[in-house]
Tab-separated table of C-alpha atoms and ligand atoms in Angstrom:
chain	number	residue	atom	x	y	z
V	256	UNK	CA	0.000	0.000	0.000
V	257	UNK	CA	1.302	3.476	-0.929
V	258	UNK	CA	1.778	5.955	1.918
V	259	UNK	CA	0.875	9.603	1.312
V	260	UNK	CA	3.283	12.493	1.998
V	261	UNK	CA	1.164	13.385	5.035
V	262	UNK	CA	1.479	9.857	6.480
V	263	UNK	CA	5.221	9.845	5.806
V	264	UNK	CA	5.678	13.219	7.606
V	265	UNK	CA	3.452	11.964	10.429
V	266	UNK	CA	5.661	8.865	10.852
V	267	UNK	CA	8.805	11.035	11.037
V	268	UNK	CA	7.129	13.398	13.478
V	269	UNK	CA	5.945	10.665	15.888
V	270	UNK	CA	9.402	9.037	15.833
V	271	UNK	CA	10.970	12.386	16.755
V	272	UNK	CA	8.652	12.871	19.756
V	273	UNK	CA	9.104	9.278	20.933
V	274	UNK	CA	12.867	9.927	20.902
V	275	UNK	CA	12.432	13.159	22.932
V	276	UNK	CA	10.421	11.214	25.501
V	277	UNK	CA	12.980	8.403	25.790
V	278	UNK	CA	15.910	10.813	26.058
V	279	UNK	CA	14.235	12.993	28.710
V	280	UNK	CA	14.295	16.026	26.402
V	281	UNK	CA	11.908	18.896	27.166
V	282	UNK	CA	13.674	21.527	25.065
V	283	UNK	CA	11.587	21.057	21.946
V	284	UNK	CA	9.347	23.591	20.273
V	285	UNK	CA	5.981	22.585	18.881
V	286	UNK	CA	5.212	24.430	15.660
V	287	UNK	CA	1.656	24.654	14.221
V	288	UNK	CA	2.733	22.305	11.400
V	289	UNK	CA	3.811	19.717	14.030
V	290	UNK	CA	0.466	19.950	15.836
V	291	UNK	CA	-1.367	19.515	12.522
V	292	UNK	CA	0.161	16.026	12.184
V	293	UNK	CA	-0.635	15.020	15.770
V	294	UNK	CA	-4.085	13.571	15.145
V	295	UNK	CA	-5.655	10.650	17.022
V	296	UNK	CA	-3.602	8.030	15.173
V	297	UNK	CA	-0.367	9.991	15.830
V	298	UNK	CA	-1.273	10.132	19.548
V	299	UNK	CA	-2.051	6.396	19.622
V	300	UNK	CA	1.328	5.567	18.038
V	301	UNK	CA	3.077	7.842	20.522
V	302	UNK	CA	1.274	6.249	23.511
V	303	UNK	CA	1.979	2.695	22.333
V	304	UNK	CA	5.696	3.335	21.871
V	305	UNK	CA	6.098	5.229	25.165
V	306	UNK	CA	3.865	5.025	28.251
V	307	UNK	CA	2.095	1.844	27.061
V	308	UNK	CA	5.295	0.061	25.976
V	309	UNK	CA	6.648	-2.942	27.905
V	310	UNK	CA	10.001	-1.200	28.432
V	311	UNK	CA	8.581	2.006	29.931
V	312	UNK	CA	6.048	0.088	32.066
V	313	UNK	CA	8.835	-2.040	33.520
V	314	UNK	CA	11.351	0.794	33.837
V	315	UNK	CA	9.399	4.058	34.166
V	316	UNK	CA	11.033	7.380	33.410
V	317	UNK	CA	10.930	10.160	36.004
V	318	UNK	CA	7.296	10.984	36.896
V	319	UNK	CA	8.161	14.654	37.086
V	320	UNK	CA	9.609	14.626	33.588
V	321	UNK	CA	6.708	12.539	32.198
V	322	UNK	CA	4.128	14.980	33.591
V	323	UNK	CA	5.980	18.033	32.200
V	324	UNK	CA	6.306	16.358	28.800
V	325	UNK	CA	2.653	15.288	28.590
V	326	UNK	CA	1.442	18.670	29.864
V	327	UNK	CA	3.437	20.451	27.151
V	328	UNK	CA	2.052	18.226	24.391
V	329	UNK	CA	-1.546	18.395	25.663
V	330	UNK	CA	-1.446	22.202	25.934
V	331	UNK	CA	-0.588	22.443	22.233
V	332	UNK	CA	-2.984	19.714	21.148
V	333	UNK	CA	-5.953	21.251	22.943
V	334	UNK	CA	-5.882	24.219	20.580
V	335	UNK	CA	-6.129	22.153	17.400
V	336	UNK	CA	-6.824	18.456	17.940
V	337	UNK	CA	-9.062	16.107	19.829
V	338	UNK	CA	-6.889	14.935	22.727
V	339	UNK	CA	-6.599	11.177	23.354
V	340	UNK	CA	-8.161	10.213	26.736
V	341	UNK	CA	-5.095	8.162	27.612
V	342	UNK	CA	-2.861	11.230	27.400
V	343	UNK	CA	-4.952	12.844	30.165
V	344	UNK	CA	-4.960	9.571	32.152
V	345	UNK	CA	-1.179	9.227	31.969
V	346	UNK	CA	-0.731	12.892	32.881
V	347	UNK	CA	-2.812	12.366	36.056
V	348	UNK	CA	-0.926	9.175	36.941
V	349	UNK	CA	2.488	10.780	36.515
V	350	UNK	CA	1.433	13.858	38.514
V	351	UNK	CA	0.382	11.593	41.399
V	352	UNK	CA	3.536	9.429	41.323
V	353	UNK	CA	6.759	10.161	43.157
V	354	UNK	CA	10.062	8.650	41.966
V	355	UNK	CA	10.947	6.007	44.562
V	356	UNK	CA	14.216	6.759	46.473
V	357	UNK	CA	14.779	9.590	43.988
V	358	UNK	CA	15.594	6.969	41.310
V	359	UNK	CA	13.933	6.599	37.915
V	360	UNK	CA	15.043	5.162	34.576
V	361	UNK	CA	16.458	6.807	31.479
V	362	UNK	CA	16.547	5.116	28.117
V	363	UNK	CA	19.508	6.215	26.002
V	364	UNK	CA	19.046	5.623	22.293
V	365	UNK	CA	21.914	4.242	20.263
V	366	UNK	CA	21.748	5.358	16.628
V	367	UNK	CA	18.383	7.116	17.221
V	368	UNK	CA	16.777	3.678	17.347
V	369	UNK	CA	14.125	3.005	20.009
V	370	UNK	CA	14.814	-0.705	19.636
V	371	UNK	CA	18.444	-0.163	20.601
V	372	UNK	CA	18.517	1.424	24.034
V	373	UNK	CA	20.673	1.345	27.127
V	374	UNK	CA	18.405	1.615	30.182
V	375	UNK	CA	19.913	3.201	33.259
V	376	UNK	CA	18.521	3.475	36.770
V	377	UNK	CA	19.725	6.833	38.062
V	378	UNK	CA	18.789	10.012	39.914
V	379	UNK	CA	18.441	13.494	38.475
V	380	UNK	CA	20.533	15.045	41.235
V	381	UNK	CA	24.173	16.016	40.832
V	382	UNK	CA	25.125	14.930	44.365
V	383	UNK	CA	23.322	12.251	46.414
V	384	UNK	CA	24.671	10.738	49.667
V	385	UNK	CA	27.970	12.533	49.116
V	386	UNK	CA	28.621	11.135	45.622
V	387	UNK	CA	28.339	12.522	42.094
V	388	UNK	CA	28.089	8.932	40.842
V	389	UNK	CA	24.326	8.376	40.819
V	390	UNK	CA	23.598	10.061	37.500
V	391	UNK	CA	24.964	9.780	33.961
V	392	UNK	CA	27.209	12.710	33.028
V	393	UNK	CA	27.765	14.205	29.587
V	394	UNK	CA	31.333	12.857	29.301
V	395	UNK	CA	29.956	9.310	29.691
V	396	UNK	CA	27.787	9.849	26.601
V	397	UNK	CA	30.714	11.367	24.665
V	398	UNK	CA	33.135	8.564	25.564
V	399	UNK	CA	30.594	5.850	24.716
V	400	UNK	CA	29.788	7.476	21.367
V	401	UNK	CA	33.480	7.669	20.522
V	402	UNK	CA	33.982	4.033	21.635
V	403	UNK	CA	31.223	2.789	19.307
V	404	UNK	CA	32.999	4.652	16.479
V	405	UNK	CA	36.293	2.968	17.463
V	406	UNK	CA	35.255	-0.585	18.338
V	407	UNK	CA	38.588	-2.050	17.228
V	408	UNK	CA	40.323	-0.460	20.256
V	409	UNK	CA	38.141	-2.580	22.568
V	410	UNK	CA	37.828	-5.733	20.470
V	411	UNK	CA	38.778	-8.784	22.571
V	412	UNK	CA	40.442	-6.570	25.193
V	413	UNK	CA	40.296	-6.564	28.983
V	414	UNK	CA	38.911	-3.139	29.799
V	415	UNK	CA	38.723	-1.428	33.183
V	416	UNK	CA	36.677	1.688	33.911
V	417	UNK	CA	37.560	4.109	36.726
V	418	UNK	CA	34.790	6.036	38.521
V	419	UNK	CA	32.033	4.263	36.578
V	420	UNK	CA	29.111	5.995	38.302
V	421	UNK	CA	25.820	4.330	37.328
V	422	UNK	CA	27.631	2.409	34.585
V	423	UNK	CA	26.409	3.879	31.297
V	424	UNK	CA	29.831	3.843	29.582
V	425	UNK	CA	30.908	0.372	30.692
V	426	UNK	CA	27.534	-1.146	29.846
V	427	UNK	CA	27.363	0.545	26.411
V	428	UNK	CA	30.915	-0.520	25.539
V	429	UNK	CA	30.179	-4.065	26.651
V	430	UNK	CA	27.018	-4.112	24.507
V	431	UNK	CA	28.587	-2.671	21.381
V	432	UNK	CA	32.357	-3.187	21.348
V	433	UNK	CA	32.960	-6.956	21.841
V	434	UNK	CA	35.366	-6.669	24.775
V	435	UNK	CA	36.894	-9.809	26.272
V	436	UNK	CA	35.939	-8.493	29.711
V	437	UNK	CA	35.079	-5.171	31.277
V	438	UNK	CA	35.418	-4.261	34.950
V	439	UNK	CA	33.418	-1.286	36.224
V	440	UNK	CA	34.814	0.278	39.389
V	441	UNK	CA	33.919	3.003	41.866
V	442	UNK	CA	34.554	3.866	45.508
V	443	UNK	CA	30.979	4.398	46.706
V	444	UNK	CA	28.767	1.513	47.900
V	445	UNK	CA	25.453	2.951	46.623
V	446	UNK	CA	27.090	3.529	43.244
V	447	UNK	CA	28.453	-0.037	43.078
V	448	UNK	CA	25.032	-1.454	43.932
V	449	UNK	CA	23.395	0.681	41.220
V	450	UNK	CA	25.958	-0.514	38.642
V	451	UNK	CA	24.968	-4.125	39.466
V	452	UNK	CA	21.264	-3.238	39.069
V	453	UNK	CA	21.982	-1.599	35.710
V	454	UNK	CA	23.995	-4.573	34.439
V	455	UNK	CA	21.109	-6.874	35.347
V	456	UNK	CA	18.607	-4.605	33.553
V	457	UNK	CA	20.646	-4.503	30.351
V	458	UNK	CA	21.938	-8.101	30.430
V	459	UNK	CA	19.177	-10.076	32.187
V	460	UNK	CA	20.510	-13.417	30.874
V	461	UNK	CA	23.972	-13.141	32.492
V	462	UNK	CA	24.841	-15.346	35.455
V	463	UNK	CA	25.748	-13.423	38.622
V	464	UNK	CA	28.670	-14.708	40.720
V	465	UNK	CA	30.448	-13.255	43.744
V	466	UNK	CA	34.218	-13.826	43.936
V	467	UNK	CA	36.208	-12.089	46.712
V	468	UNK	CA	35.595	-8.356	46.147
V	469	UNK	CA	34.264	-8.866	42.598
V	470	UNK	CA	30.694	-9.311	41.431
V	471	UNK	CA	30.801	-10.960	38.006
V	472	UNK	CA	28.086	-11.158	35.359
V	473	UNK	CA	29.025	-13.801	32.784
V	474	UNK	CA	27.957	-16.053	29.970
V	475	UNK	CA	30.027	-17.686	27.219
V	476	UNK	CA	30.282	-14.399	25.223
V	477	UNK	CA	30.254	-11.656	27.848
V	478	UNK	CA	31.998	-10.888	31.076
V	479	UNK	CA	31.302	-7.803	33.187
V	480	UNK	CA	32.806	-7.329	36.639
V	481	UNK	CA	31.998	-4.801	39.353
V	482	UNK	CA	34.746	-3.973	41.840
V	483	UNK	CA	35.249	-1.423	44.629
V	484	UNK	CA	38.304	0.648	43.657
V	485	UNK	CA	39.228	3.782	45.579
V	486	UNK	CA	42.028	5.830	43.967
V	487	UNK	CA	43.180	6.742	47.481
V	488	UNK	CA	43.703	3.091	48.440
V	489	UNK	CA	45.616	1.527	45.551
V	490	UNK	CA	47.743	-0.608	47.845
V	491	UNK	CA	44.608	-2.752	48.266
V	492	UNK	CA	44.371	-3.314	44.497
V	493	UNK	CA	44.358	-7.013	43.602
V	494	UNK	CA	47.531	-7.911	41.651
V	495	UNK	CA	45.826	-10.040	39.002
V	496	UNK	CA	43.980	-7.002	37.630
V	497	UNK	CA	45.968	-6.187	34.440
V	498	UNK	CA	43.792	-4.344	31.912
V	499	UNK	CA	44.700	-3.681	28.249
V	500	UNK	CA	42.524	-0.553	28.102
V	501	UNK	CA	41.677	1.826	30.948
V	502	UNK	CA	38.811	4.317	30.568
V	503	UNK	CA	37.165	7.034	32.624
V	504	UNK	CA	34.445	9.649	32.062
V	505	UNK	CA	34.101	12.861	34.029
V	506	UNK	CA	36.587	11.886	36.700
V	507	UNK	CA	38.820	15.002	36.400
V	508	UNK	CA	36.774	17.504	38.394
V	509	UNK	CA	38.290	17.911	41.823
V	510	UNK	CA	41.851	19.172	42.456
V	511	UNK	CA	42.199	16.854	45.470
V	512	UNK	CA	41.828	13.671	43.356
V	513	UNK	CA	44.268	14.586	40.550
V	514	UNK	CA	47.272	12.981	42.254
V	515	UNK	CA	45.464	9.795	43.437
V	516	UNK	CA	43.903	9.393	39.971
V	517	UNK	CA	47.292	9.785	38.265
V	518	UNK	CA	48.772	7.253	40.739
V	519	UNK	CA	46.142	4.692	39.673
V	520	UNK	CA	46.937	5.270	35.990
V	521	UNK	CA	50.669	4.920	36.731
V	522	UNK	CA	50.047	1.689	38.682
V	523	UNK	CA	48.144	0.093	35.794
V	524	UNK	CA	50.808	1.304	33.301
V	525	UNK	CA	53.466	-0.368	35.471
V	526	UNK	CA	51.506	-3.621	35.241
V	527	UNK	CA	51.122	-3.394	31.461
V	528	UNK	CA	53.565	-1.210	29.484
V	529	UNK	CA	51.229	-1.305	26.473
V	530	UNK	CA	48.192	-0.048	28.414
V	531	UNK	CA	46.049	2.488	26.530
V	532	UNK	CA	44.162	4.993	28.684
V	533	UNK	CA	41.227	7.125	27.470
V	534	UNK	CA	39.837	9.824	29.761
V	535	UNK	CA	36.858	11.947	28.652
V	536	UNK	CA	36.160	15.214	30.452
V	537	UNK	CA	33.879	18.182	30.447
V	538	UNK	CA	36.229	21.059	31.220
V	539	UNK	CA	34.405	23.172	33.810
V	540	UNK	CA	37.537	24.644	35.344
V	541	UNK	CA	40.645	25.128	33.150
V	542	UNK	CA	42.981	25.248	36.186
V	543	UNK	CA	41.803	21.843	37.437
V	544	UNK	CA	42.126	20.319	33.974
V	545	UNK	CA	45.611	21.839	33.417
V	546	UNK	CA	46.544	20.595	36.900
V	547	UNK	CA	45.682	17.073	35.712
V	548	UNK	CA	47.876	17.435	32.597
V	549	UNK	CA	50.755	18.678	34.780
V	550	UNK	CA	50.371	15.750	37.191
V	551	UNK	CA	50.390	13.292	34.276
V	552	UNK	CA	53.718	14.770	33.085
V	553	UNK	CA	55.193	14.469	36.574
V	554	UNK	CA	54.162	10.788	36.640
V	555	UNK	CA	56.045	10.102	33.340
V	556	UNK	CA	52.776	9.746	31.433
V	557	UNK	CA	52.360	10.965	27.850
V	558	UNK	CA	49.066	12.352	26.615
V	559	UNK	CA	47.546	13.411	23.329
V	560	UNK	CA	44.168	14.949	22.566
V	561	UNK	CA	41.656	13.102	20.412
V	562	UNK	CA	39.228	15.321	18.509
V	563	UNK	CA	35.540	14.802	19.272
V	564	UNK	CA	33.869	16.956	16.633
V	565	UNK	CA	30.230	15.886	16.918
V	566	UNK	CA	27.691	13.263	18.020
V	567	UNK	CA	27.512	10.135	15.863
V	568	UNK	CA	25.566	7.279	17.541
V	569	UNK	CA	24.623	8.834	20.888
V	570	UNK	CA	23.349	12.371	21.477
V	571	UNK	CA	25.446	14.602	23.730
V	572	UNK	CA	25.704	18.347	24.097
V	573	UNK	CA	28.100	19.540	21.358
V	574	UNK	CA	28.371	23.031	22.854
V	575	UNK	CA	30.322	21.941	25.962
V	576	UNK	CA	34.041	22.535	26.485
V	577	UNK	CA	35.321	18.964	26.254
V	578	UNK	CA	38.401	16.795	26.039
V	579	UNK	CA	39.259	13.208	25.252
V	580	UNK	CA	42.807	12.313	26.251
V	581	UNK	CA	44.760	9.259	25.185
V	582	UNK	CA	47.384	8.575	27.834
V	583	UNK	CA	50.221	6.069	27.905
V	584	UNK	CA	53.447	5.491	29.741
V	585	UNK	CA	56.714	7.214	28.758
V	586	UNK	CA	58.512	4.275	30.416
V	587	UNK	CA	58.051	1.076	28.400
I	235	SAM	C1	31.154	12.916	37.972
I	235	SAM	S1	30.987	11.245	38.389
I	235	SAM	C2	31.165	10.466	36.815
I	235	SAM	C3	30.463	9.139	36.770
I	235	SAM	C4	30.470	8.463	35.402
I	235	SAM	N1	31.796	8.138	34.959
I	235	SAM	C5	29.784	9.329	34.373
I	235	SAM	O1	30.479	10.026	33.609
I	235	SAM	O2	28.544	9.344	34.328
I	235	SAM	C6	32.560	10.869	39.169
I	235	SAM	C7	32.687	9.431	39.670
I	235	SAM	O3	34.007	9.249	40.229
I	235	SAM	C8	33.875	8.502	41.423
I	235	SAM	N2	35.009	8.824	42.316
I	235	SAM	C9	35.291	10.020	42.921
I	235	SAM	N3	36.366	9.911	43.708
I	235	SAM	C10	36.791	8.634	43.606
I	235	SAM	C11	37.861	7.888	44.194
I	235	SAM	N4	38.688	8.446	45.060
I	235	SAM	N5	37.998	6.597	43.851
I	235	SAM	C12	37.155	6.011	42.976
I	235	SAM	N6	36.108	6.636	42.400
I	235	SAM	C13	35.936	7.926	42.710
I	235	SAM	C14	32.547	8.948	42.017
I	235	SAM	O4	32.017	8.008	42.952
I	235	SAM	C15	31.686	9.085	40.765
I	235	SAM	O5	31.052	7.873	40.443
């Protein structure tokens, strides 16, 4: 059956709004020509792919965000279209719900595809219980996007992530880059527990095993580990941990951790002279970032900057001041 131009535009439009909903985006404008396409069938498609979908029912997005999103759409629709009853119903439900423990779920689209998402349980707050690790930061999106563009770096490698937070980067790399193993680390207990929850959400078929300090999630093809690793306590670091690739996103933000962080990088370089290290940062304070570069030099570590011109598979904010460093040891 032939589709008309109107139906084709309608399909594109509904896909765009489904993506906004999944990505937690409220910064969209609704033009009269958008509203014209949002008839009953458009609204039904939107509802089925979002609030009525199995994924969103099982892992609901923030109630606050859902109510703001639905309110914005309904306000525009009311002027021009008959509004679907279920939109009102879902608006009421989300206004009456409170996100449990401050946590909700975000669904990050890979390649703008709603069938290819990484679901992350996280909070919306920058600091919770004294940690910045309970939300996904922009550098995590940037580093993951770059990794998917450079899969060969991770292919069949043992990867270790420092300061993993809720685990978006490690989980996305494990899903898309065919690592031999990946170990996600952090120093905060609530963060480590949330990483385990997020691994189980994204890889429900993996077998969970506890081994000393590690929690492993394995099957014959995949291996993800979760390990407490505090940069201030590297003497406790188990000796059999020898990664090929070390990664970190948004971990250069506090002058007091620059030296401990550089010590960890040095320690892993001492264990493997060929170690490749990739650290993605949002540069909020030039002095802190330059302090990190200086400390790397003092620790006999080389660095070079990798260009990150624009988003490819994952959306991140292209207007931020950013850096991706490749670091390796001067001493081989
Ligand atoms: C800004 S968050 C970034 C989280 C995640 N990489 C992301 O980009 O979404 C910084 C992370 O570093 C961790 N961190 C801070 N100090 C640390 C330390 N001394 N040892 C290990 N992890 C640390 C925090 O717990 C937090 O998860």
